[in-house]
Coordinates of C-alpha atoms and ligand atoms in Angstrom, one line a residue:
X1 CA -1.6 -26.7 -18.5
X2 CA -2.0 -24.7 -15.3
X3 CA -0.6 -21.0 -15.7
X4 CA 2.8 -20.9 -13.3
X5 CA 3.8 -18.1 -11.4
X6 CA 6.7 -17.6 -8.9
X7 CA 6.5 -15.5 -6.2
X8 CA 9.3 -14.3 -3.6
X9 CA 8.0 -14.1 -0.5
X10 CA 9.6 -11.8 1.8
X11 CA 8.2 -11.9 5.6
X12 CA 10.4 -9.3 7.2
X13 CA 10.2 -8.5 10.8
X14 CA 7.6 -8.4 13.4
X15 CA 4.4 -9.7 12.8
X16 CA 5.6 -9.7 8.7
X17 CA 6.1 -13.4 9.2
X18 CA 2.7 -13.9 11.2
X19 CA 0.4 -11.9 8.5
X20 CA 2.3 -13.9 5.5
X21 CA 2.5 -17.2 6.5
X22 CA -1.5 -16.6 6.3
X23 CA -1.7 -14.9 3.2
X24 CA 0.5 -17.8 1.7
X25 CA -2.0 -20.7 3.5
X26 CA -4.8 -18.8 1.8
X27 CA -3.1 -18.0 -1.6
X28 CA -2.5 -22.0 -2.0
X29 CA -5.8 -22.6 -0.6
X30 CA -7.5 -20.7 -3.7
X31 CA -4.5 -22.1 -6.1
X32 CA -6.1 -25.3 -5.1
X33 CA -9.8 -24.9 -5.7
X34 CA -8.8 -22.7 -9.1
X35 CA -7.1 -25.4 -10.4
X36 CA -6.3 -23.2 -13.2
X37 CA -2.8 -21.9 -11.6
X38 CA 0.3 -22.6 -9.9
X39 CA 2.2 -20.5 -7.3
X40 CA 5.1 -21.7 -6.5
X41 CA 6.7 -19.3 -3.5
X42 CA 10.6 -18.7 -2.3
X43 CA 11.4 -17.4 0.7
X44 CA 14.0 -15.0 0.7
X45 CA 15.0 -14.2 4.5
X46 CA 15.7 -10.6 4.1
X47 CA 15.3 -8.3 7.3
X48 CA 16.3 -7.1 10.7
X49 CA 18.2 -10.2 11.5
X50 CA 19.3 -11.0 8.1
X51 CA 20.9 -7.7 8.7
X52 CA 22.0 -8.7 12.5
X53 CA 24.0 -11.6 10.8
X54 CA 25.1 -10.1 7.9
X55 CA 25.4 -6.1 7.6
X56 CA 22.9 -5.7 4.5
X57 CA 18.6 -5.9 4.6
X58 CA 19.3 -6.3 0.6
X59 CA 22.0 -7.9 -0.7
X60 CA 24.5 -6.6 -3.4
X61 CA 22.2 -8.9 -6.0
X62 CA 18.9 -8.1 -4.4
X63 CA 16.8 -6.2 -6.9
X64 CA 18.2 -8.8 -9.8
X65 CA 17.5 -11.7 -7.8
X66 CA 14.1 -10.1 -7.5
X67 CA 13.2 -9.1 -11.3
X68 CA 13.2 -13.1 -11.8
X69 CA 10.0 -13.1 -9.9
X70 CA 6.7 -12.6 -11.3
X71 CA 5.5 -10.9 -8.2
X72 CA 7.1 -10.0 -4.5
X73 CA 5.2 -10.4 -1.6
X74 CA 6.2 -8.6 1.7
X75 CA 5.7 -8.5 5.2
X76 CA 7.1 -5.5 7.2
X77 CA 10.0 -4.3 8.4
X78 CA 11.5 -2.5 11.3
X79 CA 12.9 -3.5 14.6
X80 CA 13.0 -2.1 17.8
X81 CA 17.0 -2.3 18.2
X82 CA 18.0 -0.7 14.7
X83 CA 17.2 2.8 13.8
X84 CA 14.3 2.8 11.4
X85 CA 16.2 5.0 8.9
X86 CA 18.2 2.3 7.8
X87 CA 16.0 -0.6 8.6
X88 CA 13.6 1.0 6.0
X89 CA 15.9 2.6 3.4
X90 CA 17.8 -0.9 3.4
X91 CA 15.3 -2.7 2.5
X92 CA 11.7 -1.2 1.7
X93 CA 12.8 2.2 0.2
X94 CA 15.4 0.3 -1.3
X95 CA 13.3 -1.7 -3.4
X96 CA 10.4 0.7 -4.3
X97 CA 11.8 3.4 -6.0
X98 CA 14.9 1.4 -7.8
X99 CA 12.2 -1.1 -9.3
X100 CA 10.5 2.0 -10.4
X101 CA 7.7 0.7 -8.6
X102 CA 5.8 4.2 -8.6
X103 CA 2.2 3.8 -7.9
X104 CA 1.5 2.3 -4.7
X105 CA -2.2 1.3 -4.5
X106 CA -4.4 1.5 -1.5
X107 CA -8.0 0.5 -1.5
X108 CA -10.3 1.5 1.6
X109 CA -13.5 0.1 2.4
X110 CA -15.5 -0.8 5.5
X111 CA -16.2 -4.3 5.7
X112 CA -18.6 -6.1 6.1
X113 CA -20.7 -5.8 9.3
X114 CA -17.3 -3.6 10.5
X115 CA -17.7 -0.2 12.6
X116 CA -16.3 3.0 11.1
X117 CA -15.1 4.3 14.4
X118 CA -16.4 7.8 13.8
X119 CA -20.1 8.1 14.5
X120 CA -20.2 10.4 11.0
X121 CA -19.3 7.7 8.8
X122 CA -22.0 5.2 7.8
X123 CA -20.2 1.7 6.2
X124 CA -20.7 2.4 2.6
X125 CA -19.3 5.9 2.8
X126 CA -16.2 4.0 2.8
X127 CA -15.0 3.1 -0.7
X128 CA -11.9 4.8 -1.9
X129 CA -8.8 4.3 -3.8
X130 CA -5.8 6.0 -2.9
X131 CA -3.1 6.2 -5.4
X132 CA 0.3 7.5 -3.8
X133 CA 3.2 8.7 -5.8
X134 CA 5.9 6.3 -5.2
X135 CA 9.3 7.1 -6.2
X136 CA 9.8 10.7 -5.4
X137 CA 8.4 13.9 -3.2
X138 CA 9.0 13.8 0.2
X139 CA 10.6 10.3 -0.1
X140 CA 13.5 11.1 -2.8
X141 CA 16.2 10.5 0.0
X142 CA 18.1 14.2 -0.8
X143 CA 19.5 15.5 2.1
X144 CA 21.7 15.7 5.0
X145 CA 23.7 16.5 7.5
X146 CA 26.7 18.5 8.4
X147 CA 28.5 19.8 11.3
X148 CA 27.1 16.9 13.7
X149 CA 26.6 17.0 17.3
X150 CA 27.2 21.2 16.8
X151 CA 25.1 23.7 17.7
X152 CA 25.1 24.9 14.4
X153 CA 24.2 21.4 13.1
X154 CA 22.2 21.5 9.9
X155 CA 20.1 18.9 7.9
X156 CA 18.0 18.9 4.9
X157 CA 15.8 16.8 3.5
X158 CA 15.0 17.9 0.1
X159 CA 11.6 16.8 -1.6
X160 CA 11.9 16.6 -5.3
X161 CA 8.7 16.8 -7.4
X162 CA 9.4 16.5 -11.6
X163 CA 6.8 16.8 -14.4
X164 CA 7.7 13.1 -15.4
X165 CA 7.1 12.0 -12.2
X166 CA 4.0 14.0 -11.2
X167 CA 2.3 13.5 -15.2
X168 CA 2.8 9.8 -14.9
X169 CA 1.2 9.3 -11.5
X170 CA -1.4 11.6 -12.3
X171 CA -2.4 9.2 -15.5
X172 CA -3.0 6.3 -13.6
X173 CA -4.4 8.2 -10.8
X174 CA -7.1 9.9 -13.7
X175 CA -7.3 6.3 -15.6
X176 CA -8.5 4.7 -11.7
X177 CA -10.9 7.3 -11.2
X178 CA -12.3 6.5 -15.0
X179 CA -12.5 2.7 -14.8
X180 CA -14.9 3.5 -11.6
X181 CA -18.6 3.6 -11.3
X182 CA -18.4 7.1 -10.5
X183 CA -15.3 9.3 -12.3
X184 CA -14.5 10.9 -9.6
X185 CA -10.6 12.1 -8.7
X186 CA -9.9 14.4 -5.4
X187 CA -6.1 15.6 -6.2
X188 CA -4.5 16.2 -2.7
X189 CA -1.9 19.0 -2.4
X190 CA -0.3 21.8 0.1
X191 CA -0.3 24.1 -3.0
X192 CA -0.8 27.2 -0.7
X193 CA 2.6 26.6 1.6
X194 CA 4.4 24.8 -0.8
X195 CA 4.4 27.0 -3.7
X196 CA 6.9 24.9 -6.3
X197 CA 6.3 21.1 -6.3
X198 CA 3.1 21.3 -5.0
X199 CA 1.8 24.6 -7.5
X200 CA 3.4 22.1 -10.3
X201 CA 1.4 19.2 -9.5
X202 CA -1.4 21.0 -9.6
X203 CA -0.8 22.2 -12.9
X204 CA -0.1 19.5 -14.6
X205 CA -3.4 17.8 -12.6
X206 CA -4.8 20.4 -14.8
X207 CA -2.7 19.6 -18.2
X208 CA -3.7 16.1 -17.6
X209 CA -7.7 16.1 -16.7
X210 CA -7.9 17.2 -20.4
X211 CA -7.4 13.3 -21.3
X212 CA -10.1 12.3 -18.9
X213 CA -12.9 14.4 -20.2
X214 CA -15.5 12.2 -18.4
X215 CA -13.8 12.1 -15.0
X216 CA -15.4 14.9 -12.6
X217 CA -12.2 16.0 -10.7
X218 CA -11.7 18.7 -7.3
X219 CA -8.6 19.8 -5.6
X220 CA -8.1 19.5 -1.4
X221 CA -5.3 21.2 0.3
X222 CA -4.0 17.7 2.5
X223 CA -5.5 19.7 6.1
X224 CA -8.7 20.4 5.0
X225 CA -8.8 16.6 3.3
X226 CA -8.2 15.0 6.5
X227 CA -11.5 16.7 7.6
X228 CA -13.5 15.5 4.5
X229 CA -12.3 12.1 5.1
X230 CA -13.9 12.3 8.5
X231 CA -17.1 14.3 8.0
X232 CA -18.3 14.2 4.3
X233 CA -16.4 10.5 3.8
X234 CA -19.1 10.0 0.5
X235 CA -17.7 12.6 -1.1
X236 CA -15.1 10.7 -2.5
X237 CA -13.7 8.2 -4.8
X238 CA -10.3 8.5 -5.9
X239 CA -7.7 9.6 -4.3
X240 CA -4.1 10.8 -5.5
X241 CA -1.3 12.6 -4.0
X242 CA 2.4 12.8 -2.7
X243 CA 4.2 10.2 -1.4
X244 CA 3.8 11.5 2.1
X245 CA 0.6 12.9 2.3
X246 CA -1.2 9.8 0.9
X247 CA 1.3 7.7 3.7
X248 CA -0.7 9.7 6.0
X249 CA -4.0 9.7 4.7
X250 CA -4.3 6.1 3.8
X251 CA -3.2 4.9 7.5
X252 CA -5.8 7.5 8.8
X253 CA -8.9 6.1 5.8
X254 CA -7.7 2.6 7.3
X255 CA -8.7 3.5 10.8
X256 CA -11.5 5.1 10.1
X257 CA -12.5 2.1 8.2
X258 CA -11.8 -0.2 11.2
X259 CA -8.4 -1.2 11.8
X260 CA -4.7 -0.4 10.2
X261 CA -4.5 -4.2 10.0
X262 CA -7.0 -4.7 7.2
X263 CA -5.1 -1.9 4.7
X264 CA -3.7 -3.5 1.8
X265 CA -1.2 -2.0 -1.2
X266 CA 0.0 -2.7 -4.3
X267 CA 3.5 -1.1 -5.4
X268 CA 3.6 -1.1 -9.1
X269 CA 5.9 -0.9 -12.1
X270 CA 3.0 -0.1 -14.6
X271 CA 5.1 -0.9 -17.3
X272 CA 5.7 -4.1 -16.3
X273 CA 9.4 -4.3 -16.9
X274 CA 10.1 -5.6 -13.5
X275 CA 8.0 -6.8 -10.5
X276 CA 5.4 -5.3 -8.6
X277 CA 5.3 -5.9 -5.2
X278 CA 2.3 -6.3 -2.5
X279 CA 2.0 -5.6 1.1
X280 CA -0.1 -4.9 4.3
X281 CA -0.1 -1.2 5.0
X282 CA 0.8 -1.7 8.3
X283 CA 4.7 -2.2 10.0
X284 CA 6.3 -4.7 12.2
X285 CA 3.8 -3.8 15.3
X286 CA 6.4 -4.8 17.5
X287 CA 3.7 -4.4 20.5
X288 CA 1.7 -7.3 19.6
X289 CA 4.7 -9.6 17.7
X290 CA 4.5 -13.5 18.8
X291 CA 1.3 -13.4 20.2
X292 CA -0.4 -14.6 17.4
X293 CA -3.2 -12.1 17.7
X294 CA -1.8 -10.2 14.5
X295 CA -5.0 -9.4 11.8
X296 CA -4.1 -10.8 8.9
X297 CA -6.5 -9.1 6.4
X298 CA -4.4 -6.3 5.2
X299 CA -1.9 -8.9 4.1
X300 CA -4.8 -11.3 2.2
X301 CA -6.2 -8.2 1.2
X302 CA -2.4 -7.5 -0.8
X303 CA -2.3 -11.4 -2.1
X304 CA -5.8 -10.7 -3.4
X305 CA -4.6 -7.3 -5.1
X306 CA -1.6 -9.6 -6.3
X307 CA -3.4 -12.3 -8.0
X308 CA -5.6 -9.5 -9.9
X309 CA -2.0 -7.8 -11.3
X310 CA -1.3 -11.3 -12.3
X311 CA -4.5 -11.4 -14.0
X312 CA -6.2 -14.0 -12.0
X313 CA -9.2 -12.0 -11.4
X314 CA -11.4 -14.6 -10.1
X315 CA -9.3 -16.0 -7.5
X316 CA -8.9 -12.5 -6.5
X317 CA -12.4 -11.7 -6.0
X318 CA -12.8 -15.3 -4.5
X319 CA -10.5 -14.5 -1.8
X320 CA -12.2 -10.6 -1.4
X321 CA -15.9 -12.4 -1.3
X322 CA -14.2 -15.1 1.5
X323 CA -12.9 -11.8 3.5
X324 CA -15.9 -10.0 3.4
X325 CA -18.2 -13.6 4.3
X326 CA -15.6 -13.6 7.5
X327 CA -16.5 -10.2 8.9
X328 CA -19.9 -10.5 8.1
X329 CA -20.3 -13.5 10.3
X330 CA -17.8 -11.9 12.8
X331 CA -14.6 -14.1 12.4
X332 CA -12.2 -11.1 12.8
X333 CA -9.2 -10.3 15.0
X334 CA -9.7 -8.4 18.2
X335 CA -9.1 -5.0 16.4
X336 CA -11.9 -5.4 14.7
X337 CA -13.8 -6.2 17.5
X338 CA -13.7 -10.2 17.0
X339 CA -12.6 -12.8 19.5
X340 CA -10.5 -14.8 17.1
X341 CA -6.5 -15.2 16.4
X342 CA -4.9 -15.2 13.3
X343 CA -4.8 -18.5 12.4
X344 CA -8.6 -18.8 13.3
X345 CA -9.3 -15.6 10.9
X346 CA -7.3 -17.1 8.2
X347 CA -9.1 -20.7 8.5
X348 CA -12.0 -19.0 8.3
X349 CA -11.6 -16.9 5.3
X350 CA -10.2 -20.7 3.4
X351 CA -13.0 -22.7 4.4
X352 CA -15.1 -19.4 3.1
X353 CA -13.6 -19.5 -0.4
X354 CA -16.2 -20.4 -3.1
X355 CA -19.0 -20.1 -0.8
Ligands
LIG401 P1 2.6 -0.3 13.1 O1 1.7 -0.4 11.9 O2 3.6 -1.4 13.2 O3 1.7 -0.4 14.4 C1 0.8 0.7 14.8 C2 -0.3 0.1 15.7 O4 -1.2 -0.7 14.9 C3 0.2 -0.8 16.8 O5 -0.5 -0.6 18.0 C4 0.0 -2.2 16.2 O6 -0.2 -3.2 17.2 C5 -1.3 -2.0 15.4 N1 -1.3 -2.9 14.2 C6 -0.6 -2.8 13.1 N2 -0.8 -3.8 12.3 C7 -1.7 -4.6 12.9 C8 -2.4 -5.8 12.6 N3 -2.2 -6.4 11.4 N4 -3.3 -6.3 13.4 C9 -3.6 -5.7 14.6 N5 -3.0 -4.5 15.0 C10 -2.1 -4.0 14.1 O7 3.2 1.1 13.1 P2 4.4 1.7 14.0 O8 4.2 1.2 15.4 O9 4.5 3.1 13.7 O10 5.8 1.0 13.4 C11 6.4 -0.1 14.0 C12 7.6 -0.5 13.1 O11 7.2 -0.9 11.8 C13 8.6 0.7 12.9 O12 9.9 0.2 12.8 C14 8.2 1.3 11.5 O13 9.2 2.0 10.9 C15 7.8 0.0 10.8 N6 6.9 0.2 9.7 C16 7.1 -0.6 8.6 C17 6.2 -0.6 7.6 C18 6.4 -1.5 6.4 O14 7.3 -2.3 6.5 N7 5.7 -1.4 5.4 C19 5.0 0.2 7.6 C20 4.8 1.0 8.8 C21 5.7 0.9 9.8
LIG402 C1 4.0 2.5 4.5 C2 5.1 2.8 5.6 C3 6.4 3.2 4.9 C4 6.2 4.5 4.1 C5 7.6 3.5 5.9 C6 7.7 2.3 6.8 C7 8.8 3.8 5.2 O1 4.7 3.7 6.5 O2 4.2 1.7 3.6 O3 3.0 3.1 4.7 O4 6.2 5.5 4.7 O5 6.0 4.3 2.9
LIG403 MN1 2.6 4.3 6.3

């Protein structure tokens, strides 16, 4: 009997709908030659104009609606008419931390045959794991505003960093690093201006290397990181830090590694108790929407990640060998440097799978 897994498929806005419609072609596609699995996949029509019609991004049953899923996969959203604010804490934000999804995932890696854009970064400099705490910091949504439209107006936007939250992130992050060829865990902070969350983290980065005795481990203040990234790019492995810094870093690792559009993630509930959710790095990309032209890797990229939480390893690494046998034989989207469409990239990649 073929395992069976159901997946909620949520598209989004933008090009969400573009980038997932070929993830799902190429998810069946390796479903198919498997034969080992099933995916069946429902659609659930959440974003900017589900909210046009109907006042919510999530509805009132949302998150229990999704826990009967084995996996979510989503697109982007965002829309050029609704402040993002509430586009993404109604629906993205809004899912994240109240599944307790609190690792997102982010693998970086130069393709195959692809150009780093910086003339200091050879191709396999480029392999890194960024592991970004995700259900607190920066993004704990405490805050706001009084005495509106004043000149005395005042907002806050309080981050909240807590020893549960920073130990448990910093396990996985220290247990990545460990199942990796080389040990090796940068732990990114702002320890030297932000001298309570951040001076916290660091400790207990410290409490916690103890359990990891055979993973080499340094610290980078998130400034002088960004230059590492870009002129020393082999020193590094794995990555963790705060929710925002790693937003940051990841979309800049991605560009150096070719394009935003090949950046995949994996949001995860470690413990499994509800579902994990996968997505391209990148938003709704309003400026290229409908013209087809959308790269689609980051998104493939996310089903592959998917299929490997799922514990379909092979598939997975069937779909990352047909991705990288598409770059190297230059069937990529224009960002990239290719001449070919979505649909043409994601054709590619499914005639590509088992080769
Ligand atoms: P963006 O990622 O949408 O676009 C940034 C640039 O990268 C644009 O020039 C875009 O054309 C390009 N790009 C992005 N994805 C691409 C792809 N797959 N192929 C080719 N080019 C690609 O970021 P933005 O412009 O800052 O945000 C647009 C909207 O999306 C905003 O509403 C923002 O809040 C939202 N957003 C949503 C998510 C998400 O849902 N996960 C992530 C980031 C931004
Ligand atoms: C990402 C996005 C989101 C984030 C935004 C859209 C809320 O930029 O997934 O990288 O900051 O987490
Ligand atoms: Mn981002």
């Amino acid at each position: 009997m073929p395992r069976e897994y159901k997946i909620a498929s949520m598209p989004g806005d933008g090009i969400g709908p573009e980038v997932i419609d070929a993830a799902l072609d190429v998810l069946n596609a390796v479903a198919r030659y498997s034969g080992q699995f099933t995916l069946s996949f429902s659609n659930l029509p959440w974003g900017s104009d589900f909210y046009k019609a109907t006042g919510t991004y999530l509805p009132s049953n949302g998150l229990e609606t999704l826990k009967k899923y084995d996996a979510v996969l989503f697109g982007a959203v965002g829309a050029p008419d609704i402040p993002d604010s509430v586009s993404l804490w109604g629906l993205l934000l809004a899912m994240r931390g109240p599944l307790q999804q609190y690792v997102n995932v982010r693998p970086v890696k130069c393709l195959s045959s692809i150009e780093p854009v910086s003339r200091h970064v050879r191709p396999k400099d480029i392999d890194w794991i960024f592991v970004r705490e995700n259900s607190e910091g920066e993004y704990a949504g405490q805050g706001g505003r009084t005495h509106s439209g004043f000149d005395w107006e005042v907002a806050t936007e309080v981050a909240i960093f807590t020893r549960h939250g920073i130990r448990r992130i910093m396990r996985f992050a220290f247990e990545t690093a460990a199942s990796r060829p080389r040990k090796l865990l940068t732990v990114v902070t702002k320890s030297n201006a932000q001298r309570y969350g951040l001076v916290l983290w660091d400790e207990i980065a410290g409490e916690v290397s103890k359990e990891f005795p055979d993973v080499k481990w340094d610290k980078m203040l998130v400034d002088a990181m960004t230059v590492r990234m870009v002129r020393n790019p082999q020193s590094l492995d794995t990555i963790v830090g705060t929710n925002l810094h790693i937003d940051i870093l990841s979309d800049l690792a991605a560009a150096l590694a070719g394009s935003v559009g090949i950046a995949a993630s994996a949001n995860i509930d470690p413990t499994r108790k509800g579902p994990s959710m996968f997505e391209p790095v990148h938003g709704s990309a309003f400026d290229i929407t409908g013209k087809g032209i959308a790269n689609p890797l980051g998104a493939i990229w996310s089903s592959a990640m998917m299929l490997e939480w799922l514990g379909e390893t092979q598939s997975s690494v069937l779909i990352m060998n047909a991705i990288e046998k598409a770059c190297a034989e230059g069937n990529t989207t224009g960002d990239l440097g290719g001449k070919l469409n979505t649909k043409q990239v994601t054709a590619a990649i499914i005639s590509n799978i088992g080769k």
